[in-house]
């Protein structure tokens, strides 16, 4: 069963739908609205962060 959930894009602030099974810690999703890359930092409750081109070290 593919439960669909909504992710709020931290970049464009739009809402897009993903299936629950795609929410895996460490996975990177792409916003279907603006193409931003969004990393799953925690599965439950779902926490995400925007991936930027610049890496901090
Ligand atoms: Zn977006």
PDB file of N, CA and C and ligand atoms in Angstrom:
ATOM      1  N   UNK A   1       0.839  -1.196   0.000  1.00  0.00           N
ATOM      2  CA  UNK A   1       0.000   0.000   0.000  1.00  0.00           C
ATOM      3  C   UNK A   1       0.870   1.240   0.000  1.00  0.00           C
ATOM      4  N   UNK A   2       0.662   2.096  -0.967  1.00  0.00           N
ATOM      5  CA  UNK A   2       1.436   3.321  -1.058  1.00  0.00           C
ATOM      6  C   UNK A   2       0.650   4.509  -0.524  1.00  0.00           C
ATOM      7  N   UNK A   3       0.887   4.782   0.728  1.00  0.00           N
ATOM      8  CA  UNK A   3       0.238   5.935   1.336  1.00  0.00           C
ATOM      9  C   UNK A   3       0.924   7.198   0.825  1.00  0.00           C
ATOM     10  N   UNK A   4       0.113   8.169   0.442  1.00  0.00           N
ATOM     11  CA  UNK A   4       0.702   9.410  -0.051  1.00  0.00           C
ATOM     12  C   UNK A   4       0.674  10.474   1.036  1.00  0.00           C
ATOM     13  N   UNK A   5       1.781  11.152   1.158  1.00  0.00           N
ATOM     14  CA  UNK A   5       1.846  12.238   2.130  1.00  0.00           C
ATOM     15  C   UNK A   5       2.327  13.500   1.424  1.00  0.00           C
ATOM     16  N   UNK A   6       2.127  14.610   2.074  1.00  0.00           N
ATOM     17  CA  UNK A   6       2.539  15.885   1.506  1.00  0.00           C
ATOM     18  C   UNK A   6       3.819  16.380   2.172  1.00  0.00           C
ATOM     19  N   UNK A   7       4.678  16.908   1.325  1.00  0.00           N
ATOM     20  CA  UNK A   7       5.904  17.549   1.792  1.00  0.00           C
ATOM     21  C   UNK A   7       5.795  19.034   1.453  1.00  0.00           C
ATOM     22  N   UNK A   8       6.158  19.849   2.401  1.00  0.00           N
ATOM     23  CA  UNK A   8       6.221  21.273   2.116  1.00  0.00           C
ATOM     24  C   UNK A   8       7.644  21.635   1.739  1.00  0.00           C
ATOM     25  N   UNK A   9       7.803  22.130   0.537  1.00  0.00           N
ATOM     26  CA  UNK A   9       9.126  22.481   0.043  1.00  0.00           C
ATOM     27  C   UNK A   9       9.643  23.706   0.786  1.00  0.00           C
ATOM     28  N   UNK A  10      10.839  23.598   1.405  1.00  0.00           N
ATOM     29  CA  UNK A  10      11.394  24.748   2.112  1.00  0.00           C
ATOM     30  C   UNK A  10      11.901  25.836   1.175  1.00  0.00           C
ATOM     31  N   UNK A  11      11.999  25.511  -0.092  1.00  0.00           N
ATOM     32  CA  UNK A  11      12.510  26.487  -1.051  1.00  0.00           C
ATOM     33  C   UNK A  11      11.378  27.327  -1.642  1.00  0.00           C
ATOM     34  N   UNK A  12      10.434  26.675  -2.324  1.00  0.00           N
ATOM     35  CA  UNK A  12       9.352  27.425  -2.974  1.00  0.00           C
ATOM     36  C   UNK A  12       8.104  27.489  -2.090  1.00  0.00           C
ATOM     37  N   UNK A  13       8.137  26.792  -0.954  1.00  0.00           N
ATOM     38  CA  UNK A  13       7.015  26.757  -0.006  1.00  0.00           C
ATOM     39  C   UNK A  13       5.759  26.131  -0.606  1.00  0.00           C
ATOM     40  N   UNK A  14       5.953  25.418  -1.674  1.00  0.00           N
ATOM     41  CA  UNK A  14       4.839  24.701  -2.281  1.00  0.00           C
ATOM     42  C   UNK A  14       4.655  23.357  -1.607  1.00  0.00           C
ATOM     43  N   UNK A  15       3.541  22.724  -1.894  1.00  0.00           N
ATOM     44  CA  UNK A  15       3.212  21.439  -1.311  1.00  0.00           C
ATOM     45  C   UNK A  15       3.230  20.411  -2.422  1.00  0.00           C
ATOM     46  N   UNK A  16       3.962  19.330  -2.230  1.00  0.00           N
ATOM     47  CA  UNK A  16       3.921  18.273  -3.231  1.00  0.00           C
ATOM     48  C   UNK A  16       3.774  16.921  -2.561  1.00  0.00           C
ATOM     49  N   UNK A  17       3.320  15.959  -3.363  1.00  0.00           N
ATOM     50  CA  UNK A  17       2.928  14.670  -2.846  1.00  0.00           C
ATOM     51  C   UNK A  17       4.029  13.641  -3.093  1.00  0.00           C
ATOM     52  N   UNK A  18       4.318  12.842  -2.092  1.00  0.00           N
ATOM     53  CA  UNK A  18       5.233  11.718  -2.277  1.00  0.00           C
ATOM     54  C   UNK A  18       4.598  10.487  -1.634  1.00  0.00           C
ATOM     55  N   UNK A  19       5.043   9.318  -2.045  1.00  0.00           N
ATOM     56  CA  UNK A  19       4.529   8.119  -1.392  1.00  0.00           C
ATOM     57  C   UNK A  19       5.338   7.851  -0.131  1.00  0.00           C
ATOM     58  N   UNK A  20       4.685   7.300   0.856  1.00  0.00           N
ATOM     59  CA  UNK A  20       5.281   7.072   2.168  1.00  0.00           C
ATOM     60  C   UNK A  20       6.581   6.280   2.069  1.00  0.00           C
ATOM     61  N   UNK A  21       6.623   5.345   1.167  1.00  0.00           N
ATOM     62  CA  UNK A  21       7.809   4.495   1.074  1.00  0.00           C
ATOM     63  C   UNK A  21       9.044   5.241   0.546  1.00  0.00           C
ATOM     64  N   UNK A  22       8.813   6.419  -0.022  1.00  0.00           N
ATOM     65  CA  UNK A  22       9.944   7.238  -0.456  1.00  0.00           C
ATOM     66  C   UNK A  22      10.566   8.041   0.683  1.00  0.00           C
ATOM     67  N   UNK A  23       9.869   8.064   1.816  1.00  0.00           N
ATOM     68  CA  UNK A  23      10.394   8.792   2.967  1.00  0.00           C
ATOM     69  C   UNK A  23      11.330   7.883   3.740  1.00  0.00           C
ATOM     70  N   UNK A  24      12.590   7.963   3.383  1.00  0.00           N
ATOM     71  CA  UNK A  24      13.620   7.143   4.004  1.00  0.00           C
ATOM     72  C   UNK A  24      14.741   8.083   4.437  1.00  0.00           C
ATOM     73  N   UNK A  25      15.149   7.943   5.685  1.00  0.00           N
ATOM     74  CA  UNK A  25      16.188   8.810   6.213  1.00  0.00           C
ATOM     75  C   UNK A  25      17.426   8.800   5.319  1.00  0.00           C
ATOM     76  N   UNK A  26      17.910   9.974   4.967  1.00  0.00           N
ATOM     77  CA  UNK A  26      19.089  10.086   4.129  1.00  0.00           C
ATOM     78  C   UNK A  26      18.794  10.153   2.643  1.00  0.00           C
ATOM     79  N   UNK A  27      17.549   9.853   2.273  1.00  0.00           N
ATOM     80  CA  UNK A  27      17.171   9.944   0.868  1.00  0.00           C
ATOM     81  C   UNK A  27      16.976  11.402   0.458  1.00  0.00           C
ATOM     82  N   UNK A  28      17.142  11.655  -0.813  1.00  0.00           N
ATOM     83  CA  UNK A  28      16.955  12.999  -1.341  1.00  0.00           C
ATOM     84  C   UNK A  28      15.787  12.987  -2.326  1.00  0.00           C
ATOM     85  N   UNK A  29      14.826  13.847  -2.063  1.00  0.00           N
ATOM     86  CA  UNK A  29      13.681  13.993  -2.951  1.00  0.00           C
ATOM     87  C   UNK A  29      13.849  15.249  -3.783  1.00  0.00           C
ATOM     88  N   UNK A  30      13.158  15.287  -4.885  1.00  0.00           N
ATOM     89  CA  UNK A  30      13.171  16.498  -5.684  1.00  0.00           C
ATOM     90  C   UNK A  30      11.786  17.112  -5.664  1.00  0.00           C
ATOM     91  N   UNK A  31      11.732  18.394  -5.367  1.00  0.00           N
ATOM     92  CA  UNK A  31      10.457  19.101  -5.378  1.00  0.00           C
ATOM     93  C   UNK A  31       9.878  19.083  -6.776  1.00  0.00           C
ATOM     94  N   UNK A  32       8.646  18.631  -6.890  1.00  0.00           N
ATOM     95  CA  UNK A  32       8.032  18.541  -8.214  1.00  0.00           C
ATOM     96  C   UNK A  32       7.632  19.917  -8.748  1.00  0.00           C
ATOM     97  N   UNK A  33       7.705  20.920  -7.896  1.00  0.00           N
ATOM     98  CA  UNK A  33       7.310  22.266  -8.293  1.00  0.00           C
ATOM     99  C   UNK A  33       8.494  23.118  -8.746  1.00  0.00           C
ATOM    100  N   UNK A  34       9.587  23.087  -7.974  1.00  0.00           N
ATOM    101  CA  UNK A  34      10.713  23.968  -8.300  1.00  0.00           C
ATOM    102  C   UNK A  34      12.002  23.194  -8.578  1.00  0.00           C
ATOM    103  N   UNK A  35      11.995  21.894  -8.350  1.00  0.00           N
ATOM    104  CA  UNK A  35      13.176  21.084  -8.642  1.00  0.00           C
ATOM    105  C   UNK A  35      14.227  21.094  -7.552  1.00  0.00           C
ATOM    106  N   UNK A  36      13.943  21.746  -6.433  1.00  0.00           N
ATOM    107  CA  UNK A  36      14.899  21.785  -5.328  1.00  0.00           C
ATOM    108  C   UNK A  36      15.132  20.384  -4.770  1.00  0.00           C
ATOM    109  N   UNK A  37      16.340  20.136  -4.301  1.00  0.00           N
ATOM    110  CA  UNK A  37      16.636  18.851  -3.682  1.00  0.00           C
ATOM    111  C   UNK A  37      16.432  18.959  -2.182  1.00  0.00           C
ATOM    112  N   UNK A  38      15.690  18.008  -1.674  1.00  0.00           N
ATOM    113  CA  UNK A  38      15.279  18.031  -0.277  1.00  0.00           C
ATOM    114  C   UNK A  38      15.666  16.713   0.374  1.00  0.00           C
ATOM    115  N   UNK A  39      16.482  16.798   1.412  1.00  0.00           N
ATOM    116  CA  UNK A  39      16.943  15.589   2.090  1.00  0.00           C
ATOM    117  C   UNK A  39      16.023  15.233   3.247  1.00  0.00           C
ATOM    118  N   UNK A  40      15.745  13.943   3.369  1.00  0.00           N
ATOM    119  CA  UNK A  40      14.983  13.447   4.514  1.00  0.00           C
ATOM    120  C   UNK A  40      15.957  13.275   5.679  1.00  0.00           C
ATOM    121  N   UNK A  41      15.781  14.039   6.724  1.00  0.00           N
ATOM    122  CA  UNK A  41      16.686  13.916   7.873  1.00  0.00           C
ATOM    123  C   UNK A  41      16.097  13.029   8.966  1.00  0.00           C
ATOM    124  N   UNK A  42      14.787  12.862   8.960  1.00  0.00           N
ATOM    125  CA  UNK A  42      14.133  11.989   9.930  1.00  0.00           C
ATOM    126  C   UNK A  42      12.831  11.489   9.328  1.00  0.00           C
ATOM    127  N   UNK A  43      12.542  10.212   9.581  1.00  0.00           N
ATOM    128  CA  UNK A  43      11.367   9.608   8.945  1.00  0.00           C
ATOM    129  C   UNK A  43      10.056   9.906   9.673  1.00  0.00           C
ATOM    130  N   UNK A  44      10.074   9.734  10.985  1.00  0.00           N
ATOM    131  CA  UNK A  44       8.813   9.848  11.730  1.00  0.00           C
ATOM    132  C   UNK A  44       9.055  10.478  13.091  1.00  0.00           C
ATOM    133  N   UNK A  45       8.634  11.706  13.308  1.00  0.00           N
ATOM    134  CA  UNK A  45       7.927  12.556  12.344  1.00  0.00           C
ATOM    135  C   UNK A  45       8.865  13.019  11.233  1.00  0.00           C
ATOM    136  N   UNK A  46       8.311  13.257  10.086  1.00  0.00           N
ATOM    137  CA  UNK A  46       9.112  13.617   8.932  1.00  0.00           C
ATOM    138  C   UNK A  46       9.764  14.986   9.106  1.00  0.00           C
ATOM    139  N   UNK A  47      11.101  14.959   9.000  1.00  0.00           N
ATOM    140  CA  UNK A  47      11.838  16.223   9.004  1.00  0.00           C
ATOM    141  C   UNK A  47      12.680  16.263   7.749  1.00  0.00           C
ATOM    142  N   UNK A  48      12.672  17.413   7.131  1.00  0.00           N
ATOM    143  CA  UNK A  48      13.405  17.566   5.876  1.00  0.00           C
ATOM    144  C   UNK A  48      14.299  18.784   5.940  1.00  0.00           C
ATOM    145  N   UNK A  49      15.287  18.811   5.053  1.00  0.00           N
ATOM    146  CA  UNK A  49      16.050  20.047   4.896  1.00  0.00           C
ATOM    147  C   UNK A  49      16.379  20.234   3.431  1.00  0.00           C
ATOM    148  N   UNK A  50      16.539  21.482   3.086  1.00  0.00           N
ATOM    149  CA  UNK A  50      16.862  21.828   1.718  1.00  0.00           C
ATOM    150  C   UNK A  50      18.345  21.596   1.476  1.00  0.00           C
ATOM    151  N   UNK A  51      18.643  20.896   0.401  1.00  0.00           N
ATOM    152  CA  UNK A  51      20.030  20.726   0.008  1.00  0.00           C
ATOM    153  C   UNK A  51      20.430  21.894  -0.885  1.00  0.00           C
ATOM    154  N   UNK A  52      21.556  22.474  -0.567  1.00  0.00           N
ATOM    155  CA  UNK A  52      22.045  23.570  -1.403  1.00  0.00           C
ATOM    156  C   UNK A  52      23.298  23.122  -2.133  1.00  0.00           C
ATOM    157  N   UNK A  53      23.654  23.861  -3.128  1.00  0.00           N
ATOM    158  CA  UNK A  53      24.840  23.516  -3.912  1.00  0.00           C
ATOM    159  C   UNK A  53      26.106  23.650  -3.076  1.00  0.00           C
ATOM    160  N   UNK A  54      26.091  24.622  -2.179  1.00  0.00           N
ATOM    161  CA  UNK A  54      27.274  24.861  -1.365  1.00  0.00           C
ATOM    162  C   UNK A  54      27.311  23.899  -0.190  1.00  0.00           C
ATOM    163  N   UNK A  55      28.424  23.235  -0.049  1.00  0.00           N
ATOM    164  CA  UNK A  55      28.601  22.315   1.064  1.00  0.00           C
ATOM    165  C   UNK A  55      29.364  23.025   2.179  1.00  0.00           C
ATOM    166  N   UNK A  56      28.897  22.822   3.391  1.00  0.00           N
ATOM    167  CA  UNK A  56      29.648  23.357   4.523  1.00  0.00           C
ATOM    168  C   UNK A  56      30.555  22.279   5.067  1.00  0.00           C
ATOM    169  N   UNK A  57      31.752  22.660   5.397  1.00  0.00           N
ATOM    170  CA  UNK A  57      32.604  21.667   6.070  1.00  0.00           C
ATOM    171  C   UNK A  57      33.322  22.225   7.276  1.00  0.00           C
TER     172      UNK A  57
HETATM  173 ZN1  LIG B   1       9.966  23.594  -4.325  1.00  0.00          ZN
END
